[in-house]
mmCIF file of C-alpha atoms and ligand atoms in Angstrom:
data_model
loop_
_atom_site.group_PDB
_atom_site.id
_atom_site.type_symbol
_atom_site.label_atom_id
_atom_site.label_comp_id
_atom_site.label_asym_id
_atom_site.label_seq_id
_atom_site.Cartn_x
_atom_site.Cartn_y
_atom_site.Cartn_z
ATOM 1 C CA MET A 403 0.000 0.000 0.000
ATOM 2 C CA THR A 404 2.941 2.347 0.234
ATOM 3 C CA GLY A 405 2.611 5.043 -2.317
ATOM 4 C CA SER A 406 -1.091 4.309 -2.743
ATOM 5 C CA PRO A 407 -2.874 7.361 -4.078
ATOM 6 C CA GLU A 408 -5.104 9.163 -1.655
ATOM 7 C CA GLY A 409 -8.652 7.910 -1.651
ATOM 8 C CA VAL A 410 -7.854 4.396 -2.841
ATOM 9 C CA PRO A 411 -10.185 2.116 -0.931
ATOM 10 C CA SER A 412 -8.488 -0.541 1.127
ATOM 11 C CA GLY A 413 -8.419 -3.930 -0.503
ATOM 12 C CA VAL A 414 -7.646 -2.525 -3.944
ATOM 13 C CA SER A 415 -3.943 -2.026 -3.990
ATOM 14 C CA ALA A 416 -2.311 0.046 -6.674
ATOM 15 C CA GLY A 417 -1.340 -2.301 -9.421
ATOM 16 C CA GLY A 418 -3.242 -5.086 -7.743
ATOM 17 C CA VAL A 419 -6.079 -5.192 -10.264
ATOM 18 C CA ASP A 420 -5.779 -7.906 -12.807
ATOM 19 C CA PRO A 421 -7.243 -6.700 -16.097
ATOM 20 C CA THR A 422 -8.399 -10.177 -16.855
ATOM 21 C CA ASP A 423 -10.235 -10.486 -13.534
ATOM 22 C CA ALA A 424 -13.723 -9.193 -14.276
ATOM 23 C CA ASP A 425 -14.693 -9.061 -10.587
ATOM 24 C CA ALA A 426 -11.579 -7.147 -9.627
ATOM 25 C CA VAL A 427 -12.128 -4.611 -12.407
ATOM 26 C CA GLU A 428 -15.788 -4.300 -11.498
ATOM 27 C CA SER A 429 -14.900 -3.855 -7.849
ATOM 28 C CA ALA A 430 -12.369 -1.095 -8.672
ATOM 29 C CA ALA A 431 -14.945 0.644 -10.824
ATOM 30 C CA GLY A 432 -17.580 0.266 -8.095
ATOM 31 C CA ALA A 433 -15.230 1.711 -5.520
ATOM 32 C CA ALA A 434 -14.560 4.669 -7.825
ATOM 33 C CA LEU A 435 -18.268 5.257 -8.413
ATOM 34 C CA ASP A 436 -19.000 5.064 -4.662
ATOM 35 C CA ALA A 437 -16.207 7.517 -3.884
ATOM 36 C CA LEU A 438 -17.451 9.916 -6.589
ATOM 37 C CA ALA A 439 -20.987 9.776 -5.222
ATOM 38 C CA ALA A 440 -19.662 10.472 -1.710
ATOM 39 C CA ALA A 441 -17.555 13.499 -2.717
ATOM 40 C CA ALA A 442 -19.250 16.345 -0.871
ATOM 41 C CA ASP A 443 -17.623 19.271 -2.600
ATOM 42 C CA LEU A 444 -15.391 20.108 -5.543
ATOM 43 C CA ASP A 445 -12.157 19.766 -3.560
ATOM 44 C CA ALA A 446 -13.137 16.284 -2.386
ATOM 45 C CA LEU A 447 -14.155 15.418 -5.946
ATOM 46 C CA THR A 448 -10.744 16.479 -7.292
ATOM 47 C CA ALA A 449 -9.024 14.155 -4.795
ATOM 48 C CA VAL A 450 -11.336 11.259 -5.642
ATOM 49 C CA VAL A 451 -10.847 11.752 -9.386
ATOM 50 C CA ARG A 452 -7.088 11.823 -8.957
ATOM 51 C CA ALA A 453 -7.190 8.614 -6.844
ATOM 52 C CA HIS A 454 -9.480 6.657 -9.155
ATOM 53 C CA THR A 455 -8.555 7.875 -12.612
ATOM 54 C CA GLY A 456 -5.007 9.228 -12.125
ATOM 55 C CA ASP A 457 -1.849 7.529 -13.520
ATOM 56 C CA ARG A 458 -1.400 5.473 -10.381
ATOM 57 C CA SER A 459 -5.045 4.579 -9.882
ATOM 58 C CA PRO A 460 -6.018 0.852 -9.932
ATOM 59 C CA LEU A 461 -7.860 1.146 -13.236
ATOM 60 C CA ALA A 462 -5.011 3.057 -14.901
ATOM 61 C CA LEU A 463 -2.527 0.472 -13.730
ATOM 62 C CA ALA A 464 -4.832 -2.318 -14.913
ATOM 63 C CA ASN A 465 -5.027 -0.562 -18.253
ATOM 64 C CA ARG A 466 -1.281 -0.389 -18.432
ATOM 65 C CA ALA A 467 -1.008 -4.100 -17.605
ATOM 66 C CA ILE A 468 -3.092 -4.983 -20.671
ATOM 67 C CA GLY A 469 -0.050 -4.424 -22.865
ATOM 68 C CA GLN A 470 1.698 -7.421 -21.322
ATOM 69 C CA LEU A 471 -1.231 -9.777 -21.868
ATOM 70 C CA PRO A 472 -1.156 -12.472 -24.549
ATOM 71 C CA GLY A 473 -2.997 -11.558 -27.733
ATOM 72 C CA PRO A 474 -6.330 -13.358 -27.270
ATOM 73 C CA SER A 475 -7.128 -12.021 -23.801
ATOM 74 C CA LYS A 476 -5.864 -8.528 -24.715
ATOM 75 C CA ALA A 477 -8.964 -7.386 -26.583
ATOM 76 C CA GLU A 478 -11.354 -8.669 -23.974
ATOM 77 C CA ALA A 479 -9.420 -7.112 -21.084
ATOM 78 C CA GLY A 480 -9.148 -3.867 -23.066
ATOM 79 C CA LYS A 481 -12.896 -3.760 -23.505
ATOM 80 C CA ARG A 482 -13.479 -4.533 -19.839
ATOM 81 C CA VAL A 483 -11.036 -2.015 -18.399
ATOM 82 C CA GLY A 484 -11.888 0.634 -21.022
ATOM 83 C CA GLY A 485 -15.604 0.279 -20.258
ATOM 84 C CA ALA A 486 -14.950 0.571 -16.537
ATOM 85 C CA ARG A 487 -12.813 3.690 -17.010
ATOM 86 C CA ARG A 488 -15.406 5.299 -19.269
ATOM 87 C CA ARG A 489 -18.151 4.751 -16.691
ATOM 88 C CA VAL A 490 -15.966 6.259 -13.984
ATOM 89 C CA GLY A 491 -15.107 9.204 -16.274
ATOM 90 C CA VAL A 492 -18.766 9.887 -17.098
ATOM 91 C CA ALA A 493 -19.743 9.599 -13.417
ATOM 92 C CA ALA A 494 -16.930 12.027 -12.470
ATOM 93 C CA ALA A 495 -18.124 14.583 -15.057
ATOM 94 C CA GLU A 496 -21.713 14.265 -13.876
ATOM 95 C CA ARG A 497 -20.731 14.626 -10.240
ATOM 96 C CA ARG A 498 -18.639 17.682 -11.119
ATOM 97 C CA ALA A 499 -21.608 19.274 -12.880
ATOM 98 C CA VAL A 500 -23.820 18.672 -9.837
ATOM 99 C CA LEU A 501 -21.255 20.039 -7.367
ATOM 100 C CA GLU A 502 -20.533 23.098 -9.538
ATOM 101 C CA ALA A 503 -24.241 23.884 -9.729
ATOM 102 C CA GLU A 504 -24.495 23.550 -5.936
ATOM 103 C CA ARG A 505 -21.503 25.848 -5.472
ATOM 104 C CA ASP A 506 -22.958 28.475 -7.845
ATOM 105 C CA ALA A 507 -26.286 28.370 -6.055
ATOM 106 C CA ALA A 508 -24.549 28.770 -2.691
ATOM 107 C CA VAL A 509 -22.514 31.738 -3.976
ATOM 108 C CA LEU A 510 -25.690 33.437 -5.111
ATOM 109 C CA VAL A 511 -27.029 33.143 -1.575
ATOM 110 C CA THR A 512 -23.924 34.041 0.409
ATOM 111 C CA GLU A 513 -22.822 36.887 -1.858
ATOM 112 C CA ALA A 514 -26.273 38.285 -2.542
ATOM 113 C CA LEU A 515 -26.584 42.089 -2.534
ATOM 114 C CA ASP A 516 -29.880 43.632 -1.466
ATOM 115 C CA LEU A 517 -29.841 46.731 -3.586
ATOM 116 C CA THR A 518 -33.024 47.959 -1.962
ATOM 117 C CA GLN A 519 -31.490 48.181 1.497
ATOM 118 C CA PRO A 520 -31.143 51.793 2.689
ATOM 119 C CA THR A 521 -27.568 52.819 3.343
ATOM 120 C CA ALA A 522 -26.619 54.390 6.630
ATOM 121 C CA ARG A 523 -23.818 56.413 5.092
ATOM 122 C CA ARG A 524 -25.851 59.301 3.699
ATOM 123 C CA PRO A 525 -25.797 62.101 6.285
ATOM 124 C CA ARG A 526 -29.219 63.141 7.457
ATOM 125 C CA GLY A 527 -30.172 66.686 6.619
ATOM 126 C CA ALA A 528 -32.263 69.035 8.680
ATOM 127 C CA ARG A 529 -34.544 71.917 7.959
ATOM 128 C CA HIS A 530 -32.737 75.232 8.116
ATOM 129 C CA PRO A 531 -33.441 77.183 11.308
ATOM 130 C CA LEU A 532 -34.195 80.339 9.320
ATOM 131 C CA GLY A 533 -37.004 78.558 7.489
ATOM 132 C CA LEU A 534 -38.327 77.200 10.773
ATOM 133 C CA LEU A 535 -38.214 80.654 12.335
ATOM 134 C CA VAL A 536 -40.037 82.208 9.379
ATOM 135 C CA GLU A 537 -42.751 79.590 9.869
ATOM 136 C CA GLU A 538 -42.973 80.496 13.543
ATOM 137 C CA VAL A 539 -43.404 84.149 12.611
ATOM 138 C CA GLU A 540 -46.057 83.238 10.045
ATOM 139 C CA ASP A 541 -47.893 81.171 12.650
ATOM 140 C CA PHE A 542 -47.824 84.108 15.023
ATOM 141 C CA PHE A 543 -49.421 86.456 12.508
ATOM 142 C CA SER A 544 -51.898 83.855 11.327
ATOM 143 C CA GLY A 545 -52.893 83.544 14.964
ATOM 144 C CA LEU A 546 -53.653 87.275 15.019
ATOM 145 C CA GLY A 547 -55.834 86.810 11.967
ATOM 146 C CA TRP A 548 -53.389 88.539 9.635
ATOM 147 C CA GLY A 549 -52.706 87.391 6.095
ATOM 148 C CA VAL A 550 -49.283 86.127 5.064
ATOM 149 C CA LEU A 551 -48.088 87.271 1.633
ATOM 150 C CA GLU A 552 -44.986 87.045 -0.494
ATOM 151 C CA GLY A 553 -43.515 89.656 -2.789
ATOM 152 C CA PRO A 554 -41.057 89.380 -5.688
ATOM 153 C CA GLU A 555 -37.332 89.321 -4.950
ATOM 154 C CA VAL A 556 -36.576 91.040 -8.248
ATOM 155 C CA GLU A 557 -38.533 94.206 -7.634
ATOM 156 C CA ALA A 558 -39.400 97.338 -9.560
ATOM 157 C CA GLU A 559 -37.345 100.264 -8.325
ATOM 158 C CA TRP A 560 -40.634 102.124 -8.061
ATOM 159 C CA PHE A 561 -41.997 99.711 -5.433
ATOM 160 C CA ASN A 562 -38.687 99.386 -3.618
ATOM 161 C CA PHE A 563 -38.102 103.152 -3.374
ATOM 162 C CA ASP A 564 -40.502 105.604 -5.070
ATOM 163 C CA ALA A 565 -43.756 104.244 -3.696
ATOM 164 C CA LEU A 566 -42.151 104.266 -0.254
ATOM 165 C CA ASN A 567 -41.392 107.960 -0.460
ATOM 166 C CA PHE A 568 -37.642 107.619 -0.983
ATOM 167 C CA GLY A 569 -36.651 110.816 -2.791
ATOM 168 C CA PRO A 570 -34.695 110.513 -6.040
ATOM 169 C CA ASP A 571 -31.478 111.366 -4.217
ATOM 170 C CA HIS A 572 -31.966 109.161 -1.183
ATOM 171 C CA PRO A 573 -28.629 107.524 -0.368
ATOM 172 C CA ALA A 574 -30.188 104.052 -0.061
ATOM 173 C CA ARG A 575 -30.791 104.069 -3.817
ATOM 174 C CA GLN A 576 -27.129 104.277 -4.574
ATOM 175 C CA MET A 577 -25.336 101.441 -6.252
ATOM 176 C CA GLN A 578 -23.226 100.577 -3.218
ATOM 177 C CA ASP A 579 -26.313 99.420 -1.289
ATOM 178 C CA THR A 580 -28.520 98.080 -4.027
ATOM 179 C CA PHE A 581 -28.051 95.280 -6.520
ATOM 180 C CA VAL A 582 -29.334 96.780 -9.766
ATOM 181 C CA VAL A 583 -30.508 94.332 -12.394
ATOM 182 C CA ASP A 584 -28.950 94.876 -15.842
ATOM 183 C CA PRO A 585 -29.747 96.906 -17.843
ATOM 184 C CA PRO A 586 -30.220 99.664 -15.245
ATOM 185 C CA GLN A 587 -32.686 101.583 -17.411
ATOM 186 C CA ASP A 588 -35.202 98.732 -16.903
ATOM 187 C CA GLY A 589 -35.640 99.966 -13.342
ATOM 188 C CA LEU A 590 -35.343 96.558 -11.657
ATOM 189 C CA VAL A 591 -33.452 95.894 -8.429
ATOM 190 C CA LEU A 592 -33.076 93.011 -6.021
ATOM 191 C CA ARG A 593 -35.334 94.263 -3.252
ATOM 192 C CA THR A 594 -33.320 95.818 -0.453
ATOM 193 C CA HIS A 595 -36.105 95.284 2.080
ATOM 194 C CA THR A 596 -39.534 93.682 2.345
ATOM 195 C CA SER A 597 -41.230 97.080 2.661
ATOM 196 C CA PRO A 598 -42.205 97.251 -1.056
ATOM 197 C CA ALA A 599 -44.736 94.574 -0.141
ATOM 198 C CA GLN A 600 -46.623 97.319 1.720
ATOM 199 C CA ALA A 601 -47.330 99.154 -1.508
ATOM 200 C CA ARG A 602 -48.020 95.968 -3.453
ATOM 201 C CA ALA A 603 -50.403 94.570 -0.866
ATOM 202 C CA LEU A 604 -52.360 97.813 -0.568
ATOM 203 C CA LEU A 605 -52.578 98.165 -4.350
ATOM 204 C CA GLU A 606 -53.893 94.653 -4.667
ATOM 205 C CA HIS A 607 -56.156 94.370 -1.644
ATOM 206 C CA GLY A 608 -56.880 97.952 -0.554
ATOM 207 C CA ALA A 609 -57.756 98.919 3.017
ATOM 208 C CA PRO A 610 -58.434 97.670 5.624
ATOM 209 C CA LEU A 611 -55.518 95.277 5.514
ATOM 210 C CA TYR A 612 -53.468 93.248 7.983
ATOM 211 C CA VAL A 613 -50.546 91.355 6.446
ATOM 212 C CA ALA A 614 -47.124 89.934 7.243
ATOM 213 C CA VAL A 615 -44.611 89.471 4.431
ATOM 214 C CA PRO A 616 -41.518 87.394 5.101
ATOM 215 C CA GLY A 617 -38.829 87.043 2.476
ATOM 216 C CA LYS A 618 -35.257 87.356 1.295
ATOM 217 C CA VAL A 619 -33.701 90.775 0.772
ATOM 218 C CA PHE A 620 -30.401 91.763 -0.822
ATOM 219 C CA ARG A 621 -27.756 94.366 -0.145
ATOM 220 C CA THR A 622 -24.224 94.772 -1.445
ATOM 221 C CA ASP A 623 -22.593 93.824 1.848
ATOM 222 C CA GLU A 624 -19.586 91.555 2.205
ATOM 223 C CA LEU A 625 -20.256 88.316 4.061
ATOM 224 C CA ASP A 626 -18.785 88.501 7.561
ATOM 225 C CA ALA A 627 -19.775 87.582 11.111
ATOM 226 C CA THR A 628 -22.534 90.203 11.223
ATOM 227 C CA HIS A 629 -23.396 90.849 7.561
ATOM 228 C CA THR A 630 -24.618 88.812 4.654
ATOM 229 C CA PRO A 631 -25.602 90.113 1.217
ATOM 230 C CA VAL A 632 -28.731 87.949 1.303
ATOM 231 C CA PHE A 633 -30.802 87.990 4.428
ATOM 232 C CA THR A 634 -34.374 87.590 5.572
ATOM 233 C CA GLN A 635 -36.858 90.116 6.847
ATOM 234 C CA VAL A 636 -40.448 90.044 7.873
ATOM 235 C CA GLU A 637 -42.597 93.037 7.127
ATOM 236 C CA GLY A 638 -45.783 93.789 9.008
ATOM 237 C CA LEU A 639 -48.491 96.151 7.803
ATOM 238 C CA ALA A 640 -51.813 97.081 9.294
ATOM 239 C CA VAL A 641 -54.036 99.694 7.665
ATOM 240 C CA ASP A 642 -57.455 100.436 9.080
ATOM 241 C CA GLU A 643 -59.531 103.219 10.549
ATOM 242 C CA HIS A 644 -58.339 104.580 13.899
ATOM 243 C CA LEU A 645 -55.068 102.665 14.153
ATOM 244 C CA THR A 646 -52.512 104.292 16.414
ATOM 245 C CA MET A 647 -48.984 103.693 17.640
ATOM 246 C CA ALA A 648 -50.468 101.970 20.660
ATOM 247 C CA HIS A 649 -51.684 99.187 18.362
ATOM 248 C CA LEU A 650 -48.226 99.009 16.831
ATOM 249 C CA ARG A 651 -46.660 98.712 20.244
ATOM 250 C CA GLY A 652 -49.074 95.993 21.301
ATOM 251 C CA VAL A 653 -48.315 93.874 18.227
ATOM 252 C CA LEU A 654 -44.566 94.308 18.643
ATOM 253 C CA ASP A 655 -44.673 93.305 22.303
ATOM 254 C CA ALA A 656 -46.722 90.221 21.493
ATOM 255 C CA LEU A 657 -44.312 89.265 18.709
ATOM 256 C CA ALA A 658 -41.349 89.774 21.052
ATOM 257 C CA VAL A 659 -42.924 87.447 23.619
ATOM 258 C CA ALA A 660 -43.649 84.863 20.914
ATOM 259 C CA MET A 661 -40.055 85.005 19.706
ATOM 260 C CA PHE A 662 -38.079 85.453 22.910
ATOM 261 C CA GLY A 663 -40.352 84.187 25.659
ATOM 262 C CA ALA A 664 -42.644 85.479 28.383
ATOM 263 C CA GLY A 665 -41.654 88.746 30.008
ATOM 264 C CA THR A 666 -39.818 90.093 26.953
ATOM 265 C CA THR A 667 -40.438 93.769 26.366
ATOM 266 C CA THR A 668 -39.697 96.203 23.574
ATOM 267 C CA ARG A 669 -38.900 99.869 23.492
ATOM 268 C CA LEU A 670 -39.145 102.438 20.705
ATOM 269 C CA ARG A 671 -36.591 105.136 19.927
ATOM 270 C CA PRO A 672 -37.233 107.963 17.470
ATOM 271 C CA ASN A 673 -35.781 107.416 14.034
ATOM 272 C CA PHE A 674 -36.429 108.296 10.417
ATOM 273 C CA PHE A 675 -37.745 106.206 7.551
ATOM 274 C CA PRO A 676 -39.199 107.845 4.438
ATOM 275 C CA PHE A 677 -42.228 105.561 4.452
ATOM 276 C CA THR A 678 -43.316 106.019 8.061
ATOM 277 C CA GLU A 679 -44.113 109.136 10.060
ATOM 278 C CA PRO A 680 -43.417 109.116 12.903
ATOM 279 C CA SER A 681 -40.757 106.420 12.652
ATOM 280 C CA ALA A 682 -39.028 104.490 15.368
ATOM 281 C CA GLU A 683 -36.213 102.065 15.931
ATOM 282 C CA MET A 684 -37.430 99.119 17.931
ATOM 283 C CA ASP A 685 -35.312 97.398 20.560
ATOM 284 C CA VAL A 686 -36.046 94.175 22.376
ATOM 285 C CA ARG A 687 -34.794 93.483 25.863
ATOM 286 C CA CYS A 688 -31.670 91.370 25.563
ATOM 287 C CA PRO A 689 -32.783 87.727 25.822
ATOM 288 C CA VAL A 690 -29.286 86.589 26.844
ATOM 289 C CA CYS A 691 -28.755 88.806 29.899
ATOM 290 C CA ALA A 692 -32.465 89.594 30.423
ATOM 291 C CA GLY A 693 -31.620 93.280 30.396
ATOM 292 C CA THR A 694 -29.007 93.132 33.131
ATOM 293 C CA GLY A 695 -26.095 93.852 30.810
ATOM 294 C CA LEU A 696 -24.105 91.108 32.484
ATOM 295 C CA ALA A 697 -22.852 87.990 30.802
ATOM 296 C CA PRO A 698 -24.788 84.908 31.882
ATOM 297 C CA GLY A 699 -23.159 83.358 34.929
ATOM 298 C CA GLU A 700 -22.060 86.767 36.166
ATOM 299 C CA GLN A 701 -25.611 87.671 37.081
ATOM 300 C CA ALA A 702 -25.921 85.316 40.020
ATOM 301 C CA ALA A 703 -22.521 86.326 41.336
ATOM 302 C CA SER A 704 -23.449 89.987 41.295
ATOM 303 C CA GLY A 705 -26.300 89.679 43.744
ATOM 304 C CA PRO A 706 -30.086 89.692 43.523
ATOM 305 C CA ALA A 707 -30.462 88.854 39.885
ATOM 306 C CA THR A 708 -34.247 88.451 40.034
ATOM 307 C CA ALA A 709 -34.719 91.980 41.283
ATOM 308 C CA VAL A 710 -32.695 93.255 38.351
ATOM 309 C CA GLN A 711 -34.490 90.997 35.872
ATOM 310 C CA ASP A 712 -37.878 92.168 37.095
ATOM 311 C CA ALA A 713 -36.973 95.746 36.446
ATOM 312 C CA VAL A 714 -38.116 97.243 33.165
ATOM 313 C CA GLY A 715 -37.207 100.067 30.856
ATOM 314 C CA THR A 716 -34.746 102.666 32.041
ATOM 315 C CA GLN A 717 -34.240 100.957 35.377
ATOM 316 C CA VAL A 718 -32.754 97.984 33.581
ATOM 317 C CA VAL A 719 -30.434 100.148 31.539
ATOM 318 C CA ALA A 720 -29.295 101.840 34.735
ATOM 319 C CA ALA A 721 -28.652 98.421 36.270
ATOM 320 C CA ALA A 722 -26.713 97.444 33.176
ATOM 321 C CA GLY A 723 -24.623 100.594 33.447
ATOM 322 C CA GLU A 724 -23.677 99.679 36.982
ATOM 323 C CA ALA A 725 -22.607 96.177 36.082
ATOM 324 C CA ALA A 726 -19.178 95.494 37.459
ATOM 325 C CA GLY A 727 -18.830 91.897 36.167
ATOM 326 C CA ALA A 728 -18.214 90.713 32.617
ATOM 327 C CA PRO A 729 -20.379 92.640 30.172
ATOM 328 C CA CYS A 730 -23.024 90.818 28.162
ATOM 329 C CA ARG A 731 -21.477 90.480 24.740
ATOM 330 C CA THR A 732 -24.813 89.967 23.013
ATOM 331 C CA CYS A 733 -26.148 93.443 23.743
ATOM 332 C CA GLY A 734 -22.833 95.171 24.398
ATOM 333 C CA SER A 735 -23.942 95.559 28.014
ATOM 334 C CA THR A 736 -26.793 97.921 27.108
ATOM 335 C CA GLY A 737 -29.524 95.420 28.020
ATOM 336 C CA TRP A 738 -31.252 96.072 24.667
ATOM 337 C CA ILE A 739 -30.912 94.803 21.145
ATOM 338 C CA GLU A 740 -31.865 96.634 17.967
ATOM 339 C CA TRP A 741 -34.512 94.489 16.359
ATOM 340 C CA GLY A 742 -36.026 96.491 13.531
ATOM 341 C CA GLY A 743 -37.739 99.626 12.307
ATOM 342 C CA CYS A 744 -41.337 100.677 12.542
ATOM 343 C CA GLY A 745 -43.719 103.566 12.431
ATOM 344 C CA MET A 746 -47.051 104.905 11.233
ATOM 345 C CA VAL A 747 -47.422 104.539 7.483
ATOM 346 C CA ASN A 748 -46.608 107.847 5.826
ATOM 347 C CA PRO A 749 -49.705 109.405 4.182
ATOM 348 C CA HIS A 750 -47.623 109.797 1.000
ATOM 349 C CA VAL A 751 -47.351 106.026 0.788
ATOM 350 C CA LEU A 752 -51.080 105.530 1.316
ATOM 351 C CA ARG A 753 -51.840 108.124 -1.342
ATOM 352 C CA ALA A 754 -49.367 106.572 -3.816
ATOM 353 C CA VAL A 755 -51.352 103.342 -3.735
ATOM 354 C CA GLY A 756 -54.794 104.889 -3.739
ATOM 355 C CA VAL A 757 -55.697 104.657 -0.042
ATOM 356 C CA ASP A 758 -57.345 107.710 1.524
ATOM 357 C CA PRO A 759 -55.103 108.909 4.372
ATOM 358 C CA GLU A 760 -57.960 111.003 5.779
ATOM 359 C CA ARG A 761 -59.904 107.852 6.469
ATOM 360 C CA TYR A 762 -57.204 105.263 7.080
ATOM 361 C CA THR A 763 -54.087 105.176 9.164
ATOM 362 C CA GLY A 764 -51.654 102.344 9.366
ATOM 363 C CA PHE A 765 -48.601 101.057 11.110
ATOM 364 C CA ALA A 766 -45.730 99.069 9.696
ATOM 365 C CA PHE A 767 -42.622 97.359 10.947
ATOM 366 C CA GLY A 768 -39.798 95.277 9.625
ATOM 367 C CA MET A 769 -37.232 93.138 11.381
ATOM 368 C CA GLY A 770 -34.396 90.801 10.485
ATOM 369 C CA ILE A 771 -34.945 87.087 10.888
ATOM 370 C CA GLU A 772 -31.183 86.363 11.033
ATOM 371 C CA ARG A 773 -30.775 88.829 13.894
ATOM 372 C CA THR A 774 -33.697 87.238 15.670
ATOM 373 C CA LEU A 775 -32.095 83.803 15.365
ATOM 374 C CA MET A 776 -28.724 85.147 16.506
ATOM 375 C CA PHE A 777 -30.067 86.677 19.676
ATOM 376 C CA ARG A 778 -32.647 84.078 20.428
ATOM 377 C CA ASN A 779 -30.423 81.055 19.913
ATOM 378 C CA GLY A 780 -26.997 82.523 20.578
ATOM 379 C CA VAL A 781 -25.673 82.139 17.030
ATOM 380 C CA GLY A 782 -22.511 84.227 17.120
ATOM 381 C CA ASP A 783 -21.567 84.178 13.455
ATOM 382 C CA MET A 784 -23.861 84.997 10.550
ATOM 383 C CA ARG A 785 -21.756 82.811 8.250
ATOM 384 C CA ASP A 786 -22.977 79.687 10.045
ATOM 385 C CA MET A 787 -26.434 80.515 8.708
ATOM 386 C CA VAL A 788 -25.428 80.692 5.063
ATOM 387 C CA GLU A 789 -22.947 77.840 4.757
ATOM 388 C CA GLY A 790 -25.596 75.129 4.730
ATOM 389 C CA ASP A 791 -23.713 72.704 6.993
ATOM 390 C CA PRO A 792 -26.297 70.204 8.256
ATOM 391 C CA ARG A 793 -24.412 69.948 11.551
ATOM 392 C CA PHE A 794 -25.443 73.547 12.206
ATOM 393 C CA SER A 795 -29.052 73.021 11.200
ATOM 394 C CA ARG A 796 -29.417 69.777 13.147
ATOM 395 C CA GLN A 797 -28.802 71.604 16.417
ATOM 396 C CA PHE A 798 -32.173 73.227 16.034
ATOM 397 C CA GLY A 799 -34.000 69.920 15.812
ATOM 398 C CA ALA A 800 -36.748 69.182 13.319
ATOM 399 C CA GLY A 801 -34.633 66.896 11.136
ATOM 400 C CA VAL A 802 -36.181 65.749 7.904
HETATM 401 N N1 DAH B 1309 -37.419 98.458 5.599
HETATM 402 C C1 DAH B 1309 -36.622 98.881 6.721
HETATM 403 C C2 DAH B 1309 -35.211 98.327 6.588
HETATM 404 O O1 DAH B 1309 -35.013 97.402 5.855
HETATM 405 C C3 DAH B 1309 -37.195 98.396 8.013
HETATM 406 C C4 DAH B 1309 -38.487 99.070 8.326
HETATM 407 C C5 DAH B 1309 -38.506 100.257 8.976
HETATM 408 C C6 DAH B 1309 -39.669 98.513 7.943
HETATM 409 C C7 DAH B 1309 -39.664 100.895 9.276
HETATM 410 C C8 DAH B 1309 -40.864 99.132 8.235
HETATM 411 C C9 DAH B 1309 -40.841 100.319 8.899
HETATM 412 O O2 DAH B 1309 -42.036 98.645 7.898
HETATM 413 O O3 DAH B 1309 -42.014 100.935 9.206
HETATM 414 O O4 DAH B 1309 -34.332 98.797 7.233
#
């Protein structure tokens, strides 16, 4: 048995098969067929084929021994051994076909790709906080029963300036503030504020009218921590009989509470806008230091913070002035933040759009949504709002 090929069944020694012994040949063939049938995979089959059909296999050796046989028995033994080898060869090919088919079927299962499976690698986006804030503002005004309108971003110069009582030489018209759409003689600009919606809305709907108009506005500013050439405003306009600045003040206070939380107050300072008379700058009490002028964390250390926070108006400013700790960086220690402009609609504007200023009065206001987000949520750098990084947006929740 030394040197016997692997897989040779015991009892059939290499070279031990007599080609003239029909039983021995049949037994070698039977052993080969049994071994082929038992081969469980292609590797096992290769070993079995080598053992039973290779050069040193019993049938190959028997075949070789035929040459030494005397003439008469040669043909018969040749037929016998040749037939046995053919049967083994056919059985080996058939077994190989079966095992290859099994392997292919198994590969299809183990290497299957489910192309419908969602991948986890795509980063999840989030709605932009400016859009969410605009929706909050819209909800607020809808709650008051006001309409919410949009105006065009590419606006007629007449609506952006003339209808709003900007004189022909008003500095805001100049090229360094306003993006003028080519060719300039067409009189189109990218709107520099949402106020042209006042004139448009009154022209379209007449008085009485209560509307809020959020939207993008454009100015030729460089992008930096506090400026962006594209930003968002919301315009408010109410025109009716007997409206006064008291109504304006009431709406602004309610909006401030909706945006910055209970207890937030506003104050008005005289200012000038061509389209309102009188006009005012509107400040909101600093939501970060609650009017104390002290950086958060310093307030508790500096004594009875609640007493200071309960104070209103000038008392708060006085408290802020006395602050000895770190100043509140959000409001520059003043306790107040500039939030927007407002006023009573100038009779010139009402007249320009066909509303009788003897019968109707109106108030209007406009504030920046980016500024609101900065102060409300402590966003220190305007650029974070324009870069579109989902990691920034995701902080505000409301993922998509
Ligand atoms: N349109 C002004 C601006 O962009 C803001 C403004 C001021 C709007 C007074 C108003 C208003 O409606 O009455 O600076």
